[in-house]
Amino acid sequence: MYSAADLRKGLRIKLDGDPYTITEFNFVKPGKGQSLYRCKLRNMITGAQFERTFREVDTFEAADLQQKAMQYLYKEGDNYVFMDLESYEQVYLTDDQVGDTKNYLIDSLEVEILLFEDRPIGVTLPNSVDLRVEHAEPWAKGDSVSGNYKPVVLETGYRILVPPFIEEGEKIRVDTRSGEYITRVKE
Amino acid sequence: MKRLLVAGHARIFQICRCFRQGEFGSRHLPEFTMLEWYRAEADYRDLMSECEELVTALAQDLDMPEGLIRGGRTIDIRKPWERLMLEEAFERYAPVSLDEALAVGTFDELMAFEVEPRLSMDRPVFICDFPVSLGALARRNSGNPEVAERFELYIGGLELVNAFSELTDAGEQRERFLKEEAKRRAMGKRPYPMPEKFLHDLAKMPESAGAALGMDRLVMLFTGAEEIGDVVAFRPEEL
């Protein structure tokens, strides 16, 4: 149980049945009155944000969240299937829950799955993932409009800008936080 | 300090450390510095003038006669400063009247998020005459007994001083303490013991007025710092 005095940026609480992260926090106490805690909260399932002011007497439940190491297996219809590396149990995430991380999901990739009250709600990727270039136009000096970069398509369908020397079939390392090319991976 | 007034010290001040558990924001620290001063045979109007003089004298000494800085804007501190009644401030800036806000228990929220942010940023302003329920230690206004002779000084939207004409009626003070205690109990807070020595001395206290000024906030105004954590050596998380 948390009290309003525990509220901090980054704290995760349960509110109306959903997990929320506090993204902004300010303490105010007008005219020697009661303490007020103005928070911006983000719903960790829907991503919806809103602002709310709490009072000193308010209490909160901690959001029951866990990270578990899992392996991505495959896509089944609209679901992405992951396997718990300890229990070998399988969990499913929807297209919405996976979001942009689908750009990096390749077979056997190890990720962290965020569980809220034992229900999977999101994926945390490693900071970088190595992906194969599935399609690249051959590059001829001088015909590039974007200067030092050219677009390629990776094995996940992700379109990315890479240096012109990258060729089809090669592997590259991609920063999952910025979505940008890092380096060529020699095999 | 009030007991010192009783003992005959007519003009007194102290600068001391104050502690408030759990209060930490852009304008609050759990450990801060306060200047407190009292004057016998004076009321809150006299203290308003003293506030004006204190801040303008400091600006002179620091070679900043143009004024103070807050949010990148210069605040014109030439005297006299506006005196705005709290009731009037609510009429100007809040969606409901002060009476309504008090009746439905939204005073603190409206004060913090509707009134304070709309107070003049360019000139200091005294918000004065709080309801008696919001001035537990303040004397009732002789002209309007519904309000207490209390003011808060805002400079650049920052609450700098809280002051009032002191209540010297020990009987009324005891009743107000009892009301406060009932409120604390209702909120589930630890009760305070009745300050009997203070109440005993209060009966002999001269008419006086006292003010409390946040020193860290004063430094913020003279340095242009946005956050109170910027004007202390260590923030709580760095201790």
PDB file of C-alpha atoms in Angstrom, chain A residues 4-8 25-39 52-57, chain B residues 20 22-28 105-109 111-113 116 130 134 150 152 154 159 162 187 189:
ATOM      1  CA  ALA A   4       0.085  10.042  -1.284  1.00  0.00           C
ATOM      2  CA  ALA A   5       3.414  10.990   0.321  1.00  0.00           C
ATOM      3  CA  ASP A   6       5.030   8.043  -1.494  1.00  0.00           C
ATOM      4  CA  LEU A   7       4.061   9.339  -4.943  1.00  0.00           C
ATOM      5  CA  ARG A   8       7.114   9.894  -7.140  1.00  0.00           C
ATOM      6  CA  PHE A  25       4.794  14.720 -10.320  1.00  0.00           C
ATOM      7  CA  ASN A  26       4.490  17.955  -8.405  1.00  0.00           C
ATOM      8  CA  PHE A  27       3.861  18.688  -4.773  1.00  0.00           C
ATOM      9  CA  VAL A  28       1.860  21.788  -3.836  1.00  0.00           C
ATOM     10  CA  LYS A  29       0.538  23.103  -0.570  1.00  0.00           C
ATOM     11  CA  PRO A  30      -1.410  26.297  -1.108  1.00  0.00           C
ATOM     12  CA  GLY A  31      -1.665  28.776   1.724  1.00  0.00           C
ATOM     13  CA  LYS A  32      -0.736  26.356   4.519  1.00  0.00           C
ATOM     14  CA  GLY A  33      -3.640  24.156   3.468  1.00  0.00           C
ATOM     15  CA  GLN A  34      -3.482  20.467   2.813  1.00  0.00           C
ATOM     16  CA  SER A  35      -0.794  18.848   0.738  1.00  0.00           C
ATOM     17  CA  LEU A  36      -1.773  18.199  -2.868  1.00  0.00           C
ATOM     18  CA  TYR A  37      -0.008  15.874  -5.237  1.00  0.00           C
ATOM     19  CA  ARG A  38      -0.559  16.663  -8.897  1.00  0.00           C
ATOM     20  CA  CYS A  39       0.384  13.744 -11.099  1.00  0.00           C
ATOM     21  CA  ARG A  52      -5.024  13.873 -11.532  1.00  0.00           C
ATOM     22  CA  THR A  53      -4.572  15.570  -8.169  1.00  0.00           C
ATOM     23  CA  PHE A  54      -4.356  13.437  -5.069  1.00  0.00           C
ATOM     24  CA  ARG A  55      -4.728  14.467  -1.460  1.00  0.00           C
ATOM     25  CA  GLU A  56      -2.705  13.544   1.591  1.00  0.00           C
ATOM     26  CA  VAL A  57      -5.330  11.032   2.728  1.00  0.00           C
TER      27      VAL A  57
ATOM     28  CA  ARG B  20       8.229  19.033   6.932  1.00  0.00           C
ATOM     29  CA  GLY B  22       7.342  14.254   2.837  1.00  0.00           C
ATOM     30  CA  GLU B  23       7.050  17.749   1.335  1.00  0.00           C
ATOM     31  CA  PHE B  24       9.102  17.812  -1.814  1.00  0.00           C
ATOM     32  CA  GLY B  25       8.312  19.654  -5.020  1.00  0.00           C
ATOM     33  CA  SER B  26       9.530  22.529  -7.165  1.00  0.00           C
ATOM     34  CA  ARG B  27       8.674  24.960  -4.337  1.00  0.00           C
ATOM     35  CA  HIS B  28       8.943  22.705  -1.271  1.00  0.00           C
ATOM     36  CA  GLY B 105     -14.131  21.329   0.234  1.00  0.00           C
ATOM     37  CA  THR B 106     -12.263  22.275  -2.943  1.00  0.00           C
ATOM     38  CA  PHE B 107     -10.543  25.387  -1.589  1.00  0.00           C
ATOM     39  CA  ASP B 108      -6.999  23.973  -1.694  1.00  0.00           C
ATOM     40  CA  GLU B 109      -7.321  22.650  -5.255  1.00  0.00           C
ATOM     41  CA  MET B 111      -6.288  28.006  -4.766  1.00  0.00           C
ATOM     42  CA  ALA B 112      -3.388  25.943  -6.106  1.00  0.00           C
ATOM     43  CA  PHE B 113      -4.501  25.386  -9.688  1.00  0.00           C
ATOM     44  CA  GLU B 116      -2.275  31.053  -7.751  1.00  0.00           C
ATOM     45  CA  PHE B 130      -8.701  34.696   4.828  1.00  0.00           C
ATOM     46  CA  LEU B 134      -8.015  29.267   7.444  1.00  0.00           C
ATOM     47  CA  ARG B 150      -4.049  37.153   7.598  1.00  0.00           C
ATOM     48  CA  GLU B 152       0.056  35.876   2.003  1.00  0.00           C
ATOM     49  CA  TYR B 154       2.991  36.359  -3.713  1.00  0.00           C
ATOM     50  CA  GLU B 159       4.184  32.395  -2.166  1.00  0.00           C
ATOM     51  CA  ASN B 162       2.471  34.211   5.430  1.00  0.00           C
ATOM     52  CA  MET B 187      -8.008  12.826   8.723  1.00  0.00           C
ATOM     53  CA  LYS B 189      -3.527  12.185  11.931  1.00  0.00           C
TER      54      LYS B 189
END
